[in-house]
Amino acid sequence: MHQINIGEDLRGFNREIAAENREMLQRFNLFSLNLMSAPGAGKTSLLVKTLPRLMEKYRVAVIEGDVQTTRDAERVGALGVEVFQIQTGGVCHLDASMIHSALHQLDLGSLDMLLIENVGNLVCPAEFELGVDGRVMLLSITEGDDKPKKYPLMFRESRLLILNKIDLISAVDFDLEKAKKEAREINPAIEILELSCKTGEGLENWIDWIDRFYKSRRG
Ligand SMILES: Nc1nc2c(ncn2[C@@H]2O[C@H](COP(=O)(O)OP(=O)(O)OP(=O)(O)O)[C@@H](O)[C@H]2O)c(=O)[nH]1
Ligand SMILES: [Mg+2]
């Protein structure tokens, strides 16, 4: 019986393109992060709050992945940062080929840092590596403290977990310690930050985290 496994073939092909992306990013000494979360956890809000600070130190570009609309790209572009929009037209994640096309259209030699906002989805983006330095995920505390065990792959693949919307902690039944413990059971190496894009609480730690990781990768 002849058989093809579309999922495995696709992921294998994606891994090859991701390796090319990694090589290209390293050649230009370009630091890169892939921001992932469910829809609405606060990826664009985090970028909008953070970019003015990062742009003082680094030459930054942003890739915005969305199923539809250029709304996030417009929010981020209003800060004066170079933005590359990828509209996936229904696809629920960014893949390495999409990033590869974007890399060919950006002036990589003029940049220090590339921040990629993935499509809002807690499952698919984690299955497709892009070839970046690190993956960061946001979990809004309004989504519930059971999410690490229910959607383990993104927690496993991320080096940093940001617990966002911490300003709403008194309004929702979210057990911070339980969520952290269960995230660490899935990924013992995961780092965790609590923050609020609304009040700015914890943003300093996020900037520090980027600075440290940037130095460790690019010196
Ligand atoms: N209270 C509160 N609201 C927040 C916080 N961060 C983001 N929000 C709100 O959450 C909503 C979604 O935020 P976005 O930044 O658009 O989320 P996103 O992850 O980019 O969403 P998608 O791109 O659609 O996946 C907006 O109404 C934000 O104002 C926070 O820390 N606290
Ligand atoms: Mg967004």
Short mmCIF file of C-alpha atoms and ligand atoms in Angstrom, two decimals:
data_model
loop_
_atom_site.label_atom_id
_atom_site.label_comp_id
_atom_site.label_asym_id
_atom_site.label_seq_id
_atom_site.Cartn_x
_atom_site.Cartn_y
_atom_site.Cartn_z
CA MET A 1 0.00 0.00 0.00
CA HIS A 2 1.30 3.44 -0.93
CA GLN A 3 1.03 6.00 1.79
CA ILE A 4 2.04 9.59 2.35
CA ASN A 5 2.00 11.43 5.62
CA ILE A 6 1.19 15.00 4.61
CA GLY A 7 1.74 16.36 8.13
CA GLU A 8 5.23 14.85 8.44
CA ASP A 9 6.25 15.87 4.90
CA LEU A 10 5.09 19.42 5.54
CA ARG A 11 6.93 19.68 8.83
CA GLY A 12 10.09 18.17 7.31
CA PHE A 13 9.99 20.70 4.45
CA ASN A 14 9.35 23.49 6.97
CA ARG A 15 12.38 22.40 9.03
CA GLU A 16 14.62 22.66 5.96
CA ILE A 17 13.46 26.21 5.17
CA ALA A 18 13.76 27.14 8.86
CA ALA A 19 17.40 26.00 8.75
CA GLU A 20 17.95 28.30 5.76
CA ASN A 21 16.33 31.17 7.64
CA ARG A 22 18.58 30.52 10.66
CA GLU A 23 21.66 30.54 8.47
CA MET A 24 20.56 33.78 6.79
CA LEU A 25 19.80 35.50 10.11
CA GLN A 26 23.15 34.42 11.53
CA ARG A 27 24.98 35.65 8.43
CA PHE A 28 23.53 39.11 9.04
CA ASN A 29 24.03 38.82 12.81
CA LEU A 30 20.33 39.52 13.19
CA PHE A 31 18.65 38.61 16.50
CA SER A 32 15.08 37.32 16.18
CA LEU A 33 12.11 36.32 18.31
CA ASN A 34 8.84 34.59 17.45
CA LEU A 35 5.93 35.82 19.62
CA MET A 36 3.08 33.33 19.92
CA SER A 37 -0.21 33.18 21.82
CA ALA A 38 -3.93 32.60 21.52
CA PRO A 39 -5.84 35.46 19.86
CA GLY A 40 -5.99 38.54 22.03
CA ALA A 41 -3.44 37.56 24.71
CA GLY A 42 -1.57 40.82 24.06
CA LYS A 43 1.18 40.27 21.46
CA THR A 44 0.58 43.54 19.61
CA SER A 45 0.06 45.42 22.88
CA LEU A 46 3.39 44.12 24.12
CA LEU A 47 5.12 45.24 20.92
CA VAL A 48 3.49 48.68 21.04
CA LYS A 49 4.56 49.15 24.68
CA THR A 50 8.06 47.79 24.14
CA LEU A 51 9.18 49.07 20.75
CA PRO A 52 9.81 52.70 21.72
CA ARG A 53 12.30 51.47 24.35
CA LEU A 54 13.93 48.90 22.07
CA MET A 55 14.23 51.37 19.20
CA GLU A 56 16.44 53.58 21.39
CA LYS A 57 19.02 50.76 21.47
CA TYR A 58 18.42 48.54 18.48
CA ARG A 59 17.55 48.84 14.80
CA VAL A 60 14.31 46.82 14.84
CA ALA A 61 11.91 45.47 12.23
CA VAL A 62 8.64 43.66 12.87
CA ILE A 63 6.93 40.95 10.87
CA GLU A 64 3.18 40.87 11.52
CA GLY A 65 1.36 37.63 10.79
CA ASP A 66 -2.41 37.78 10.52
CA VAL A 67 -5.14 35.70 8.94
CA GLN A 68 -6.82 38.90 7.71
CA THR A 69 -6.40 42.69 7.93
CA THR A 70 -3.39 44.95 8.36
CA ARG A 71 -4.63 46.29 11.71
CA ASP A 72 -1.73 45.07 13.87
CA ALA A 73 0.83 46.22 11.28
CA GLU A 74 -0.77 49.68 11.36
CA ARG A 75 -0.67 49.81 15.19
CA VAL A 76 3.00 48.86 15.20
CA GLY A 77 3.93 50.90 12.12
CA ALA A 78 2.55 54.05 13.77
CA LEU A 79 5.61 53.91 16.05
CA GLY A 80 7.88 54.47 13.06
CA VAL A 81 9.26 50.94 12.99
CA GLU A 82 9.71 49.04 9.74
CA VAL A 83 6.85 46.52 9.46
CA PHE A 84 6.42 43.64 7.06
CA GLN A 85 2.87 42.30 6.88
CA ILE A 86 2.12 38.66 6.11
CA GLN A 87 -1.55 37.93 5.53
CA THR A 88 -1.93 34.18 5.59
CA GLY A 89 -5.39 34.21 3.96
CA GLY A 90 -6.88 31.65 6.32
CA VAL A 91 -3.77 29.73 7.38
CA CYS A 92 -3.64 29.58 11.19
CA HIS A 93 0.14 30.03 11.65
CA LEU A 94 3.25 31.49 10.08
CA ASP A 95 5.59 28.98 8.47
CA ALA A 96 9.26 29.14 7.56
CA SER A 97 8.59 29.82 3.85
CA MET A 98 6.54 32.91 4.68
CA ILE A 99 9.38 34.22 6.84
CA HIS A 100 11.88 33.29 4.11
CA SER A 101 10.04 35.51 1.60
CA ALA A 102 9.96 38.36 4.10
CA LEU A 103 13.70 38.00 4.82
CA HIS A 104 14.40 38.40 1.11
CA GLN A 105 12.48 41.66 1.06
CA LEU A 106 13.92 43.25 4.21
CA ASP A 107 17.26 45.05 4.27
CA LEU A 108 18.78 42.59 6.77
CA GLY A 109 22.14 44.33 6.89
CA SER A 110 20.52 47.46 8.32
CA LEU A 111 18.88 45.66 11.28
CA ASP A 112 19.87 44.34 14.74
CA MET A 113 16.58 42.75 15.76
CA LEU A 114 13.59 41.12 14.09
CA LEU A 115 10.41 40.60 16.12
CA ILE A 116 7.79 38.33 14.61
CA GLU A 117 4.17 38.39 15.80
CA ASN A 118 2.67 35.05 14.87
CA VAL A 119 -0.99 34.44 14.07
CA GLY A 120 -3.14 34.28 17.21
CA ASN A 121 -3.57 30.57 17.87
CA LEU A 122 -2.49 28.42 20.80
CA VAL A 123 -1.83 25.27 18.75
CA CYS A 124 -0.58 25.58 15.14
CA PRO A 125 2.19 28.23 15.45
CA ALA A 126 4.07 25.97 17.88
CA GLU A 127 4.28 23.21 15.24
CA PHE A 128 6.19 25.32 12.72
CA GLU A 129 9.67 26.50 13.58
CA LEU A 130 10.74 29.64 11.77
CA GLY A 131 14.52 29.56 12.33
CA VAL A 132 14.63 32.35 14.91
CA ASP A 133 16.78 32.66 18.07
CA GLY A 134 13.91 32.04 20.42
CA ARG A 135 10.20 31.55 20.83
CA VAL A 136 8.24 33.54 23.39
CA MET A 137 4.65 32.82 24.32
CA LEU A 138 2.07 34.95 26.03
CA LEU A 139 -0.73 33.53 28.13
CA SER A 140 -3.35 36.01 29.23
CA ILE A 141 -4.54 35.18 32.72
CA THR A 142 -8.09 35.59 31.42
CA GLU A 143 -7.58 32.38 29.41
CA GLY A 144 -7.41 30.17 32.51
CA ASP A 145 -4.68 28.47 34.53
CA ASP A 146 -5.39 25.06 32.94
CA LYS A 147 -3.87 25.99 29.58
CA PRO A 148 -0.31 24.61 30.01
CA LYS A 149 -1.57 21.04 30.44
CA LYS A 150 -4.27 21.40 27.78
CA TYR A 151 -2.02 22.95 25.11
CA PRO A 152 1.44 21.67 26.08
CA LEU A 153 3.31 22.03 22.77
CA MET A 154 3.64 25.82 22.79
CA PHE A 155 4.80 25.74 26.42
CA ARG A 156 7.35 23.05 25.53
CA GLU A 157 8.73 24.96 22.55
CA SER A 158 9.00 28.39 24.21
CA ARG A 159 11.98 29.65 26.18
CA LEU A 160 9.91 32.37 27.86
CA LEU A 161 6.32 32.40 29.09
CA ILE A 162 4.77 35.81 29.68
CA LEU A 163 1.72 35.80 31.93
CA ASN A 164 -0.02 38.93 30.68
CA LYS A 165 -2.97 41.02 31.94
CA ILE A 166 -1.79 40.61 35.52
CA ASP A 167 -3.77 43.79 36.31
CA LEU A 168 -6.92 41.64 36.06
CA ILE A 169 -5.82 39.07 38.64
CA SER A 170 -8.50 40.01 41.19
CA ALA A 171 -11.23 39.68 38.54
CA VAL A 172 -10.43 36.14 37.38
CA ASP A 173 -9.83 32.82 39.14
CA PHE A 174 -6.32 32.28 37.87
CA ASP A 175 -3.94 30.36 40.14
CA LEU A 176 -0.52 31.82 39.23
CA GLU A 177 1.46 29.19 41.14
CA LYS A 178 -0.48 26.31 39.60
CA ALA A 179 0.00 27.67 36.07
CA LYS A 180 3.75 28.20 36.64
CA LYS A 181 4.20 24.76 38.20
CA GLU A 182 2.36 23.02 35.35
CA ALA A 183 4.26 25.02 32.70
CA ARG A 184 7.55 23.93 34.34
CA GLU A 185 6.41 20.30 34.45
CA ILE A 186 6.06 20.51 30.66
CA ASN A 187 9.23 22.55 30.14
CA PRO A 188 11.60 22.67 33.15
CA ALA A 189 13.81 25.27 31.44
CA ILE A 190 11.04 27.75 30.68
CA GLU A 191 11.49 31.24 32.11
CA ILE A 192 8.37 33.02 33.32
CA LEU A 193 7.52 36.72 33.62
CA GLU A 194 4.32 38.29 34.90
CA LEU A 195 3.33 41.57 33.33
CA SER A 196 0.61 43.97 32.37
CA CYS A 197 0.68 45.78 29.05
CA LYS A 198 -2.05 48.02 30.45
CA THR A 199 -0.30 49.30 33.59
CA GLY A 200 3.28 48.67 32.48
CA GLU A 201 3.95 46.44 35.53
CA GLY A 202 6.74 43.98 34.73
CA LEU A 203 7.67 45.55 31.38
CA GLU A 204 11.11 46.39 32.71
CA ASN A 205 11.80 42.68 33.28
CA TRP A 206 10.79 41.91 29.70
CA ILE A 207 13.16 44.54 28.32
CA ASP A 208 15.93 43.17 30.58
CA TRP A 209 15.19 39.65 29.35
CA ILE A 210 15.54 40.76 25.71
CA ASP A 211 18.80 42.62 26.48
CA ARG A 212 20.27 39.56 28.21
CA PHE A 213 19.24 37.13 25.48
CA TYR A 214 20.43 39.52 22.76
CA LYS A 215 23.85 39.77 24.42
CA SER A 216 24.09 36.00 24.85
CA ARG A 217 23.37 35.53 21.15
CA ARG A 218 25.02 38.51 19.51
CA GLY A 219 27.49 39.77 22.08
N1 LIG B 1 -6.44 44.62 31.01
C1 LIG B 1 -5.50 44.37 30.11
N2 LIG B 1 -5.82 44.32 28.81
C2 LIG B 1 -4.82 44.05 27.93
C3 LIG B 1 -3.49 43.82 28.34
N3 LIG B 1 -2.74 43.55 27.24
C4 LIG B 1 -3.57 43.62 26.20
N4 LIG B 1 -4.83 43.93 26.60
C5 LIG B 1 -6.03 44.09 25.76
O1 LIG B 1 -6.31 42.83 25.15
C6 LIG B 1 -6.86 43.01 23.84
C7 LIG B 1 -6.07 42.21 22.83
O2 LIG B 1 -4.74 42.71 22.78
P1 LIG B 1 -3.80 42.54 21.49
O3 LIG B 1 -2.50 43.15 21.84
O4 LIG B 1 -4.50 43.03 20.27
O5 LIG B 1 -3.68 40.96 21.42
P2 LIG B 1 -2.97 40.07 20.30
O6 LIG B 1 -2.37 38.91 21.00
O7 LIG B 1 -2.08 40.90 19.48
O8 LIG B 1 -4.24 39.60 19.44
P3 LIG B 1 -4.23 38.90 17.97
O9 LIG B 1 -3.22 39.61 17.13
O10 LIG B 1 -5.64 39.08 17.49
O11 LIG B 1 -3.90 37.47 18.21
C8 LIG B 1 -6.83 44.52 23.59
O12 LIG B 1 -8.11 45.04 23.84
C9 LIG B 1 -5.81 45.03 24.59
O13 LIG B 1 -6.05 46.36 24.97
C10 LIG B 1 -3.18 43.88 29.73
O14 LIG B 1 -2.06 43.68 30.20
N5 LIG B 1 -4.24 44.15 30.57
MG MG B 2 -1.98 41.13 17.44
#
